[in-house]
């Protein structure tokens, strides 16, 4: 007797479905979008859900329009001169990212081509930063420099612990410490706090150019120092910290004491500027004391936000117990990041830039950024109203050199940090510098005004980050607006007049060559443009 029988898949699927129950009491059968006004549907007169999920949703087009409108009060990314983060990529890059938006980088076996691109990016950066061997260097993508810094610090801490244990010394008393300038970005301090390392902040000064002073830093170094964070591009003023000088002092310290203290370079911004604009500067793996470097691909790496990198000069500086062997999704994978899943699209965007721009393209962008930053710096100083604290527009020597070459000038990021000059403050003590930030924002510009690091916190600065999208035209317009607003503050010096200026901040100053009074008197009709 045959045991075979016909299986009807449609019937089995039908029988396997959930039994229909009474509909949710909050739902009705009417379509939420079958309303007389299509724009916003029911949310045209009802508030958007803020604290609970709505009982019934709306269609995708309506949801898009509602969120689109809600975001319209955000500042314009192009005019956001407070941020180092890239805000533009070519259309082919946008297309490439959309095509790969759903890929998870951690799924190495499922997306082998994507993983190969990730590996290529690490090798390219290792070569760019002069690792002894790009094949022996090891690294990974991160969500940004913050995660990369944590990984660099963790590796130094673990190596310090291994050396202490090998010497029969305690790793708990008095415990590890790490040294950095007080101008360090908060991500560096986060590492110390989150991973129980004493944070030793070295005071900065005008003499140290608002950055780490290597000689002063040596006063904070001892046998429990796991490493020194040296910043290639301070977020405050754009100054590079002297990596080579710090390394030389640590070399001498090791000769005297036998204690080896490594350097991790925080190149969040500078590691994508210095190799192209200042190739003769010694800061990277050419210096043996430098064991790891991080950067943000989404800053001067020119990719969209969501990608950072950390690279170690060789595998010996990344302890094996920080590397996890994962038997996952049918393959053996290796992970040494703080999180697991991460989008693959930003890594692909980074590789796009490497292919699209090449060395010459990155250099051209860096040189243009620096040139525009120099123009703005000089113009601000020539007003007499402002003092520029950043130094990228100052020649290294008095000799006449090529004014187009960045090597003529002090090395640094394309950042313009400035404040009211001493003479301006003496003449107009009633004018507050923070008003400039507020008034510029009324014109659309986002330019922060904030205090310098501890020891100089009484000094406030305004800061402009000159990115690829900050063209000569925008620099001209920004400077003209700064001049106009400053003149208004001078001419109407009182504690309340800033509010009056706010009222005319968006007013058109002229139409072509026509001045005020050139047209006929208004007739009283509604004359605003439609």
Short mmCIF file of C-alpha atoms in Angstrom, two decimals:
data_model
loop_
_atom_site.label_atom_id
_atom_site.label_comp_id
_atom_site.label_asym_id
_atom_site.label_seq_id
_atom_site.Cartn_x
_atom_site.Cartn_y
_atom_site.Cartn_z
CA UNK A 1 0.00 0.00 0.00
CA UNK A 2 1.48 3.37 -1.01
CA UNK A 3 2.11 5.88 1.77
CA UNK A 4 2.37 8.81 -0.59
CA UNK A 5 -0.41 11.35 -0.69
CA UNK A 6 -1.07 14.64 -2.38
CA UNK A 7 -0.31 17.73 -0.30
CA UNK A 8 -2.33 20.82 -1.09
CA UNK A 9 -0.13 23.72 0.07
CA UNK A 10 -2.85 26.35 -0.35
CA UNK A 11 -5.24 24.39 1.87
CA UNK A 12 -2.61 23.86 4.58
CA UNK A 13 -1.68 27.54 4.59
CA UNK A 14 -5.36 28.49 4.89
CA UNK A 15 -5.85 26.07 7.80
CA UNK A 16 -2.70 27.37 9.49
CA UNK A 17 -3.78 31.00 9.58
CA UNK A 18 -4.77 32.65 12.86
CA UNK A 19 -8.47 32.54 13.56
CA UNK A 20 -10.13 35.90 13.08
CA UNK A 21 -11.02 37.66 16.32
CA UNK A 22 -12.85 40.86 17.17
CA UNK A 23 -11.00 43.94 15.90
CA UNK A 24 -9.14 46.19 18.33
CA UNK A 25 -11.64 48.39 20.08
CA UNK A 26 -9.74 51.50 19.11
CA UNK A 27 -9.80 50.68 15.40
CA UNK A 28 -12.60 51.18 12.91
CA UNK A 29 -13.05 50.05 9.34
CA UNK A 30 -12.93 53.53 7.83
CA UNK A 31 -9.71 54.47 6.09
CA UNK A 32 -7.78 57.04 8.04
CA UNK A 33 -6.80 58.71 4.79
CA UNK A 34 -10.33 58.95 3.38
CA UNK A 35 -10.63 62.50 4.72
CA UNK A 36 -11.58 65.64 2.79
CA UNK A 37 -8.16 67.30 3.24
CA UNK A 38 -5.27 65.11 2.01
CA UNK A 39 -2.46 67.31 3.39
CA UNK A 40 -1.60 65.76 6.74
CA UNK A 41 -4.88 63.80 6.82
CA UNK A 42 -6.24 63.69 10.38
CA UNK A 43 -3.08 65.29 11.77
CA UNK A 44 -3.99 68.49 9.97
CA UNK A 45 -6.14 69.36 13.01
CA UNK A 46 -4.89 66.90 15.61
CA UNK A 47 -1.51 66.92 17.36
CA UNK A 48 1.16 64.47 16.27
CA UNK A 49 1.69 61.55 18.68
CA UNK A 50 4.47 62.42 21.11
CA UNK A 51 4.26 60.00 24.02
CA UNK A 52 2.52 56.87 22.72
CA UNK A 53 2.15 55.00 19.46
CA UNK A 54 -1.11 55.85 17.68
CA UNK A 55 -3.82 53.17 17.57
CA UNK A 56 -3.91 53.38 13.81
CA UNK A 57 -1.26 54.54 11.39
CA UNK A 58 -1.33 56.74 8.33
CA UNK A 59 -0.03 56.14 4.83
CA UNK A 60 3.65 56.53 3.97
CA UNK A 61 3.23 59.75 1.96
CA UNK A 62 1.40 61.48 4.79
CA UNK A 63 3.88 60.27 7.40
CA UNK A 64 6.70 61.59 5.23
CA UNK A 65 5.10 65.00 4.81
CA UNK A 66 4.39 65.37 8.52
CA UNK A 67 7.94 64.52 9.58
CA UNK A 68 9.39 66.56 6.71
CA UNK A 69 7.50 69.60 7.91
CA UNK A 70 8.40 69.00 11.55
CA UNK A 71 12.09 69.03 10.58
CA UNK A 72 11.83 72.27 8.62
CA UNK A 73 12.88 74.36 11.63
CA UNK A 74 16.29 72.66 11.73
CA UNK A 75 19.25 74.73 10.63
CA UNK A 76 20.54 74.32 7.07
CA UNK A 77 23.50 71.89 7.01
CA UNK A 78 25.47 74.04 4.55
CA UNK A 79 25.25 77.02 6.90
CA UNK A 80 26.14 74.93 9.95
CA UNK A 81 29.69 76.21 10.44
CA UNK A 82 29.81 74.83 13.98
CA UNK A 83 30.22 71.24 12.85
CA UNK A 84 33.19 69.35 11.42
CA UNK A 85 30.79 66.79 9.89
CA UNK A 86 30.51 66.52 6.11
CA UNK A 87 27.09 67.46 4.73
CA UNK A 88 27.42 66.78 1.00
CA UNK A 89 28.44 63.96 -1.34
CA UNK A 90 28.07 63.62 -5.13
CA UNK A 91 24.85 62.12 -6.45
CA UNK A 92 26.49 58.79 -7.45
CA UNK A 93 27.58 58.38 -3.82
CA UNK A 94 24.03 59.05 -2.64
CA UNK A 95 22.79 56.40 -5.05
CA UNK A 96 25.41 53.92 -3.88
CA UNK A 97 24.47 54.47 -0.24
CA UNK A 98 20.77 53.99 -0.93
CA UNK A 99 21.51 50.74 -2.76
CA UNK A 100 23.38 49.44 0.28
CA UNK A 101 21.33 51.02 3.07
CA UNK A 102 20.00 47.66 4.28
CA UNK A 103 23.37 45.93 4.62
CA UNK A 104 24.79 45.16 8.06
CA UNK A 105 28.59 45.28 8.09
CA UNK A 106 28.85 42.60 10.78
CA UNK A 107 27.32 39.97 8.46
CA UNK A 108 30.68 39.17 6.94
CA UNK A 109 29.73 35.84 5.39
CA UNK A 110 26.56 37.24 3.83
CA UNK A 111 28.23 40.36 2.40
CA UNK A 112 31.79 39.31 1.49
CA UNK A 113 32.28 42.08 -1.09
CA UNK A 114 31.35 44.70 1.50
CA UNK A 115 33.78 43.18 3.98
CA UNK A 116 36.50 43.29 1.34
CA UNK A 117 35.86 47.03 0.86
CA UNK A 118 36.12 47.49 4.64
CA UNK A 119 39.49 45.73 4.66
CA UNK A 120 40.72 47.80 1.72
CA UNK A 121 39.82 51.04 3.53
CA UNK A 122 41.84 49.97 6.58
CA UNK A 123 44.83 49.14 4.37
CA UNK A 124 44.55 52.46 2.51
CA UNK A 125 44.56 54.41 5.77
CA UNK A 126 47.47 52.35 7.17
CA UNK A 127 49.46 53.18 4.05
CA UNK A 128 48.42 56.84 4.11
CA UNK A 129 49.62 57.08 7.72
CA UNK A 130 52.91 55.29 6.98
CA UNK A 131 52.40 52.10 8.97
CA UNK A 132 55.57 49.97 8.75
CA UNK A 133 53.56 47.45 6.73
CA UNK A 134 50.00 48.02 5.54
CA UNK A 135 49.61 44.22 5.56
CA UNK A 136 50.62 43.90 9.22
CA UNK A 137 48.63 46.90 10.42
CA UNK A 138 45.19 46.12 11.80
CA UNK A 139 42.12 48.27 12.17
CA UNK A 140 38.38 48.56 11.96
CA UNK A 141 35.57 50.89 11.04
CA UNK A 142 33.68 52.48 13.90
CA UNK A 143 30.59 54.67 14.19
CA UNK A 144 32.87 57.67 14.61
CA UNK A 145 35.98 58.86 16.40
CA UNK A 146 34.37 58.45 19.82
CA UNK A 147 34.20 54.66 19.51
CA UNK A 148 37.63 54.60 17.86
CA UNK A 149 39.15 56.49 20.78
CA UNK A 150 37.63 54.05 23.26
CA UNK A 151 39.21 51.14 21.37
CA UNK A 152 42.61 52.82 21.18
CA UNK A 153 42.51 53.56 24.90
CA UNK A 154 41.35 50.04 25.78
CA UNK A 155 44.24 48.49 23.86
CA UNK A 156 46.75 50.68 25.71
CA UNK A 157 45.14 49.89 29.05
CA UNK A 158 45.22 46.13 28.43
CA UNK A 159 48.88 46.20 27.36
CA UNK A 160 49.75 48.19 30.48
CA UNK A 161 47.93 45.60 32.61
CA UNK A 162 49.83 42.75 30.95
CA UNK A 163 53.18 44.45 31.62
CA UNK A 164 52.26 45.13 35.25
CA UNK A 165 51.23 41.52 35.81
CA UNK A 166 54.41 40.24 34.17
CA UNK A 167 56.43 42.42 36.55
CA UNK A 168 54.45 41.14 39.55
CA UNK A 169 52.89 44.54 40.22
CA UNK A 170 49.32 45.50 41.05
CA UNK A 171 46.99 46.78 38.35
CA UNK A 172 44.62 48.25 40.95
CA UNK A 173 46.76 50.28 43.31
CA UNK A 174 47.10 53.08 42.44
CA UNK A 175 45.57 52.06 39.08
CA UNK A 176 46.04 53.28 35.50
CA UNK A 177 46.00 56.88 34.29
CA UNK A 178 46.00 58.55 30.91
CA UNK A 179 47.36 62.00 30.03
CA UNK A 180 45.77 64.52 27.65
CA UNK A 181 45.41 68.26 27.21
CA UNK A 182 42.51 70.07 28.88
CA UNK A 183 41.39 70.97 25.35
CA UNK A 184 40.53 67.30 24.71
CA UNK A 185 37.18 66.58 23.13
CA UNK A 186 34.72 64.98 25.56
CA UNK A 187 35.08 61.57 23.86
CA UNK A 188 38.61 61.28 25.27
CA UNK A 189 37.41 62.00 28.78
CA UNK A 190 34.58 59.51 28.27
CA UNK A 191 37.11 56.75 27.76
CA UNK A 192 38.75 57.50 31.12
CA UNK A 193 35.46 57.67 33.01
CA UNK A 194 33.76 54.71 31.36
CA UNK A 195 36.75 52.37 31.60
CA UNK A 196 38.00 53.40 35.05
CA UNK A 197 41.21 55.16 34.10
CA UNK A 198 42.35 58.28 35.96
CA UNK A 199 42.10 61.23 33.57
CA UNK A 200 45.04 63.61 33.94
CA UNK A 201 44.22 66.86 32.17
CA UNK A 202 47.18 69.09 31.36
CA UNK A 203 46.25 72.80 31.62
CA UNK A 204 46.50 74.75 28.37
CA UNK A 205 47.62 78.35 28.00
CA UNK A 206 48.06 81.12 25.48
CA UNK A 207 51.76 80.22 25.37
CA UNK A 208 50.94 76.58 24.53
CA UNK A 209 48.58 77.84 21.79
CA UNK A 210 45.50 76.55 23.61
CA UNK A 211 46.69 72.94 23.25
CA UNK A 212 48.78 70.28 24.99
CA UNK A 213 52.20 71.47 26.19
CA UNK A 214 54.47 68.37 25.93
CA UNK A 215 56.89 69.56 28.61
CA UNK A 216 54.03 70.27 30.99
CA UNK A 217 52.49 66.90 30.11
CA UNK A 218 55.61 65.09 31.31
CA UNK A 219 54.84 66.31 34.83
CA UNK A 220 51.74 64.07 34.73
CA UNK A 221 53.43 60.92 33.39
CA UNK A 222 54.49 58.05 35.67
CA UNK A 223 54.80 54.26 35.63
CA UNK A 224 51.00 53.91 35.76
CA UNK A 225 50.41 56.01 32.65
CA UNK A 226 48.90 53.76 29.98
CA UNK A 227 49.46 56.33 27.25
CA UNK A 228 49.16 59.93 26.08
CA UNK A 229 46.37 61.15 23.85
CA UNK A 230 47.82 63.68 21.39
CA UNK A 231 45.26 65.58 19.31
CA UNK A 232 45.93 66.37 15.67
CA UNK A 233 43.51 69.24 15.42
CA UNK A 234 41.98 70.75 18.54
CA UNK A 235 38.23 71.22 18.30
CA UNK A 236 38.62 74.61 19.99
CA UNK A 237 41.10 76.37 17.72
CA UNK A 238 42.20 73.82 15.11
CA UNK A 239 45.81 73.74 16.34
CA UNK A 240 47.78 70.53 15.86
CA UNK A 241 49.44 69.21 19.00
CA UNK A 242 53.18 68.48 18.60
CA UNK A 243 53.26 64.68 18.29
CA UNK A 244 56.99 64.50 17.52
CA UNK A 245 57.97 66.65 20.50
CA UNK A 246 55.78 64.56 22.80
CA UNK A 247 57.34 61.36 21.44
CA UNK A 248 60.88 62.65 21.92
CA UNK A 249 60.21 63.50 25.56
CA UNK A 250 58.67 60.05 26.15
CA UNK A 251 61.71 58.43 24.49
CA UNK A 252 63.96 60.25 26.95
CA UNK A 253 61.67 59.26 29.83
CA UNK A 254 61.92 55.59 28.86
CA UNK A 255 65.71 55.80 28.70
CA UNK A 256 65.78 57.21 32.22
CA UNK A 257 63.12 55.05 33.88
CA UNK A 258 62.57 51.98 31.70
CA UNK A 259 58.83 52.80 31.49
CA UNK A 260 57.45 52.78 27.95
CA UNK A 261 54.47 55.11 27.44
CA UNK A 262 52.76 54.91 24.03
CA UNK A 263 50.96 57.62 22.08
CA UNK A 264 47.51 57.39 20.56
CA UNK A 265 46.91 60.16 18.02
CA UNK A 266 43.36 61.52 17.97
CA UNK A 267 43.25 62.49 14.33
CA UNK A 268 39.47 62.89 14.24
CA UNK A 269 39.88 65.75 11.78
CA UNK A 270 43.60 66.18 11.17
CA UNK A 271 44.34 62.65 10.01
CA UNK A 272 42.40 63.43 6.83
CA UNK A 273 43.99 66.89 6.41
CA UNK A 274 47.68 66.64 7.32
CA UNK A 275 48.60 63.80 4.89
CA UNK A 276 47.32 65.87 1.97
CA UNK A 277 47.94 69.50 2.96
CA UNK A 278 51.02 69.13 5.19
CA UNK A 279 52.74 65.93 3.96
CA UNK A 280 56.11 66.86 5.53
CA UNK A 281 54.65 67.07 9.04
CA UNK A 282 55.81 64.26 11.36
CA UNK A 283 52.81 63.01 13.32
CA UNK A 284 51.87 59.47 12.23
CA UNK A 285 53.31 55.93 12.29
CA UNK A 286 56.66 57.28 11.08
CA UNK A 287 57.10 58.00 14.79
CA UNK A 288 57.66 54.61 16.53
CA UNK A 289 56.07 55.87 19.74
CA UNK A 290 52.69 56.22 17.94
CA UNK A 291 50.88 52.88 18.32
CA UNK A 292 47.39 53.79 17.12
CA UNK A 293 45.53 56.52 15.23
CA UNK A 294 41.84 57.27 14.89
CA UNK A 295 39.94 59.48 12.49
CA UNK A 296 36.42 60.39 11.43
CA UNK A 297 35.60 59.46 7.87
CA UNK A 298 32.54 61.69 8.17
CA UNK A 299 34.60 64.81 8.82
CA UNK A 300 37.43 65.67 6.44
CA UNK A 301 37.21 62.11 5.13
CA UNK A 302 34.25 63.65 3.27
CA UNK A 303 31.79 60.78 3.84
CA UNK A 304 28.35 61.15 5.40
CA UNK A 305 28.00 60.83 9.16
CA UNK A 306 28.34 57.37 10.65
CA UNK A 307 31.88 56.22 9.94
CA UNK A 308 35.13 56.44 11.89
CA UNK A 309 38.35 54.45 11.79
CA UNK A 310 41.02 53.21 14.16
CA UNK A 311 44.28 51.65 12.97
CA UNK A 312 47.10 50.05 15.01
CA UNK A 313 50.63 50.09 13.61
CA UNK A 314 50.79 46.27 13.96
CA UNK A 315 48.87 43.39 15.53
CA UNK A 316 51.05 43.36 18.63
CA UNK A 317 49.40 46.58 19.82
CA UNK A 318 45.88 45.11 19.73
CA UNK A 319 45.71 42.47 22.51
CA UNK A 320 44.13 39.20 21.44
CA UNK A 321 41.62 39.19 24.28
CA UNK A 322 40.00 42.29 22.78
CA UNK A 323 39.30 40.32 19.60
CA UNK A 324 36.19 38.13 19.69
CA UNK A 325 35.93 35.01 17.55
CA UNK A 326 32.29 34.68 16.56
CA UNK A 327 30.63 31.58 15.20
CA UNK A 328 27.69 33.38 13.72
CA UNK A 329 25.41 32.97 10.71
CA UNK A 330 27.34 30.01 9.34
CA UNK A 331 30.89 31.37 9.46
CA UNK A 332 33.74 32.29 11.79
CA UNK A 333 34.03 36.06 12.16
CA UNK A 334 36.27 38.35 14.19
CA UNK A 335 35.08 41.47 15.96
CA UNK A 336 36.93 44.10 17.98
CA UNK A 337 34.43 46.94 18.18
CA UNK A 338 32.24 48.20 21.00
CA UNK A 339 29.02 47.52 19.16
CA UNK A 340 27.97 44.68 16.91
CA UNK A 341 25.66 45.72 14.10
CA UNK A 342 26.58 48.80 12.10
CA UNK A 343 25.47 50.11 8.69
CA UNK A 344 27.71 49.20 5.79
CA UNK A 345 26.67 52.16 3.61
CA UNK A 346 29.00 54.76 5.24
CA UNK A 347 31.99 52.43 4.77
CA UNK A 348 31.08 52.03 1.12
CA UNK A 349 30.78 55.82 0.86
CA UNK A 350 34.30 56.14 2.28
CA UNK A 351 35.68 53.77 -0.34
CA UNK A 352 33.80 55.75 -3.01
CA UNK A 353 35.72 58.86 -1.94
CA UNK A 354 39.05 57.05 -2.08
CA UNK A 355 38.35 55.97 -5.66
CA UNK A 356 36.64 59.17 -6.77
CA UNK A 357 39.01 61.74 -5.27
CA UNK A 358 42.32 59.97 -4.96
CA UNK A 359 45.27 61.73 -3.32
CA UNK A 360 45.09 64.74 -5.63
CA UNK A 361 41.37 65.22 -5.03
CA UNK A 362 41.70 65.13 -1.24
CA UNK A 363 44.64 67.51 -1.45
CA UNK A 364 42.66 69.94 -3.63
CA UNK A 365 39.78 69.98 -1.13
CA UNK A 366 42.13 70.49 1.84
CA UNK A 367 44.00 73.32 0.10
CA UNK A 368 40.76 75.08 -0.84
CA UNK A 369 39.46 74.78 2.72
CA UNK A 370 42.67 76.21 4.15
CA UNK A 371 42.75 79.02 1.61
CA UNK A 372 39.20 80.11 2.43
CA UNK A 373 39.95 79.89 6.15
CA UNK A 374 43.01 82.13 5.67
CA UNK A 375 40.92 84.70 3.77
CA UNK A 376 38.31 84.85 6.55
CA UNK A 377 41.02 85.02 9.25
CA UNK A 378 42.82 87.96 7.62
CA UNK A 379 39.60 89.82 6.89
CA UNK A 380 38.43 89.50 10.50
CA UNK A 381 41.72 90.82 11.86
CA UNK A 382 41.77 93.74 9.43
CA UNK A 383 38.51 95.05 10.89
CA UNK A 384 40.30 95.79 14.16
CA UNK A 385 37.24 94.46 15.96
CA UNK A 386 38.38 90.84 16.16
CA UNK A 387 41.42 88.86 17.28
CA UNK A 388 41.96 85.51 15.56
CA UNK A 389 43.28 82.78 17.87
CA UNK A 390 43.84 80.15 15.20
CA UNK A 391 47.16 80.40 13.34
CA UNK A 392 46.77 78.81 9.92
CA UNK A 393 47.01 82.24 8.24
CA UNK A 394 50.28 83.11 9.98
CA UNK A 395 53.52 82.42 8.04
CA UNK A 396 56.04 80.10 9.70
CA UNK A 397 58.80 82.62 9.02
CA UNK A 398 59.26 86.17 7.80
CA UNK A 399 60.74 85.02 4.50
CA UNK A 400 58.60 85.53 1.40
CA UNK A 401 57.28 82.19 0.22
CA UNK A 402 54.50 80.91 -2.00
CA UNK A 403 51.32 82.37 -0.53
CA UNK A 404 49.26 79.59 -2.15
CA UNK A 405 51.22 76.82 -0.41
CA UNK A 406 49.93 75.63 2.98
CA UNK A 407 53.50 74.80 3.97
CA UNK A 408 54.12 78.56 4.10
CA UNK A 409 51.78 78.80 7.08
CA UNK A 410 51.42 77.32 10.54
CA UNK A 411 50.06 73.78 10.34
CA UNK A 412 46.48 73.26 11.48
CA UNK A 413 42.90 72.57 10.52
CA UNK A 414 40.83 74.92 8.33
CA UNK A 415 39.26 76.42 11.44
CA UNK A 416 38.85 80.10 12.28
CA UNK A 417 38.60 80.79 16.02
CA UNK A 418 38.13 84.47 16.87
CA UNK A 419 36.95 86.85 19.59
CA UNK A 420 36.41 90.55 20.18
CA UNK A 421 39.76 92.31 20.24
CA UNK A 422 40.95 93.87 23.49
CA UNK A 423 40.55 97.37 22.05
CA UNK A 424 36.99 96.61 20.93
CA UNK A 425 36.06 95.34 24.39
CA UNK A 426 37.57 98.44 26.01
CA UNK A 427 35.62 100.77 23.72
CA UNK A 428 32.35 98.82 23.88
CA UNK A 429 32.17 96.97 27.20
CA UNK A 430 28.38 96.85 27.01
CA UNK A 431 28.40 94.63 23.88
CA UNK A 432 28.35 90.90 24.57
CA UNK A 433 30.12 88.60 22.14
CA UNK A 434 27.40 85.96 22.39
CA UNK A 435 25.05 88.41 20.63
CA UNK A 436 27.03 87.76 17.43
CA UNK A 437 26.10 84.08 17.57
CA UNK A 438 22.42 84.92 18.12
CA UNK A 439 22.27 87.52 15.37
CA UNK A 440 24.10 85.32 12.87
CA UNK A 441 21.63 82.52 13.61
CA UNK A 442 18.80 84.88 12.70
CA UNK A 443 20.42 85.15 9.27
CA UNK A 444 20.74 81.37 9.00
CA UNK A 445 24.40 81.00 10.02
CA UNK A 446 25.27 78.58 12.81
CA UNK A 447 28.47 79.87 14.44
CA UNK A 448 29.04 78.84 18.07
CA UNK A 449 30.28 81.10 20.84
CA UNK A 450 31.78 79.20 23.78
CA UNK A 451 34.44 79.24 26.47
CA UNK A 452 38.00 77.97 26.06
CA UNK A 453 39.20 74.94 28.11
CA UNK A 454 39.84 75.06 31.88
CA UNK A 455 42.48 77.61 32.86
CA UNK A 456 41.24 79.87 30.05
CA UNK A 457 37.50 79.48 30.59
CA UNK A 458 37.03 83.24 31.02
CA UNK A 459 37.85 83.67 27.32
CA UNK A 460 34.98 83.19 24.88
CA UNK A 461 35.54 82.46 21.21
CA UNK A 462 33.49 82.25 18.04
CA UNK A 463 34.49 79.41 15.72
CA UNK A 464 33.97 78.71 12.03
CA UNK A 465 34.82 75.31 10.52
CA UNK A 466 35.59 75.77 6.84
CA UNK A 467 34.44 72.60 5.09
CA UNK A 468 34.23 71.70 1.42
CA UNK A 469 30.78 73.30 1.14
CA UNK A 470 31.97 76.58 2.66
CA UNK A 471 32.92 78.17 -0.65
CA UNK A 472 34.53 81.56 -1.32
CA UNK A 473 31.04 82.94 -2.00
CA UNK A 474 29.76 81.80 1.40
CA UNK A 475 32.88 83.14 3.13
CA UNK A 476 32.28 86.53 1.50
CA UNK A 477 28.62 86.54 2.61
CA UNK A 478 29.45 85.40 6.14
CA UNK A 479 32.08 88.08 6.58
CA UNK A 480 29.75 90.77 5.21
CA UNK A 481 27.08 89.71 7.70
CA UNK A 482 29.56 89.73 10.61
CA UNK A 483 30.65 93.24 9.64
CA UNK A 484 27.06 94.46 9.29
CA UNK A 485 25.98 93.04 12.64
CA UNK A 486 29.05 94.34 14.45
CA UNK A 487 28.52 97.82 13.01
CA UNK A 488 24.91 97.77 14.17
CA UNK A 489 26.02 96.81 17.67
CA UNK A 490 28.56 99.64 17.70
CA UNK A 491 26.20 102.27 16.34
CA UNK A 492 23.35 101.38 18.68
CA UNK A 493 25.18 100.39 21.84
CA UNK A 494 22.63 99.50 24.51
CA UNK A 495 21.69 96.39 26.43
CA UNK A 496 18.43 95.92 24.53
CA UNK A 497 19.15 96.95 20.96
CA UNK A 498 20.18 93.43 19.90
CA UNK A 499 16.48 92.51 19.86
CA UNK A 500 15.83 95.34 17.41
CA UNK A 501 18.54 94.02 15.12
CA UNK A 502 16.93 90.57 15.24
CA UNK A 503 13.81 92.07 13.71
CA UNK A 504 15.63 93.13 10.56
CA UNK A 505 18.08 90.26 10.31
CA UNK A 506 16.33 88.70 7.30
CA UNK A 507 15.51 92.02 5.65
CA UNK A 508 16.78 92.46 2.10
CA UNK A 509 19.44 95.19 2.23
CA UNK A 510 19.36 96.06 -1.47
CA UNK A 511 17.98 94.93 -4.83
CA UNK A 512 20.64 95.04 -7.48
CA UNK A 513 22.08 98.56 -7.39
CA UNK A 514 18.98 100.17 -5.86
CA UNK A 515 19.28 101.79 -2.44
CA UNK A 516 16.61 102.61 0.12
CA UNK A 517 14.15 105.22 -1.23
CA UNK A 518 14.74 104.39 -4.89
CA UNK A 519 11.22 103.03 -5.35
CA UNK A 520 7.72 104.54 -5.14
CA UNK A 521 5.88 104.75 -1.87
CA UNK A 522 3.73 101.69 -1.00
CA UNK A 523 0.05 102.01 -1.89
CA UNK A 524 -1.20 99.95 1.02
CA UNK A 525 -1.93 96.81 -0.98
CA UNK A 526 -0.57 93.41 0.07
CA UNK A 527 2.80 93.65 -1.63
CA UNK A 528 4.67 90.66 -0.24
CA UNK A 529 5.71 88.16 -2.90
CA UNK A 530 3.54 85.05 -3.20
#
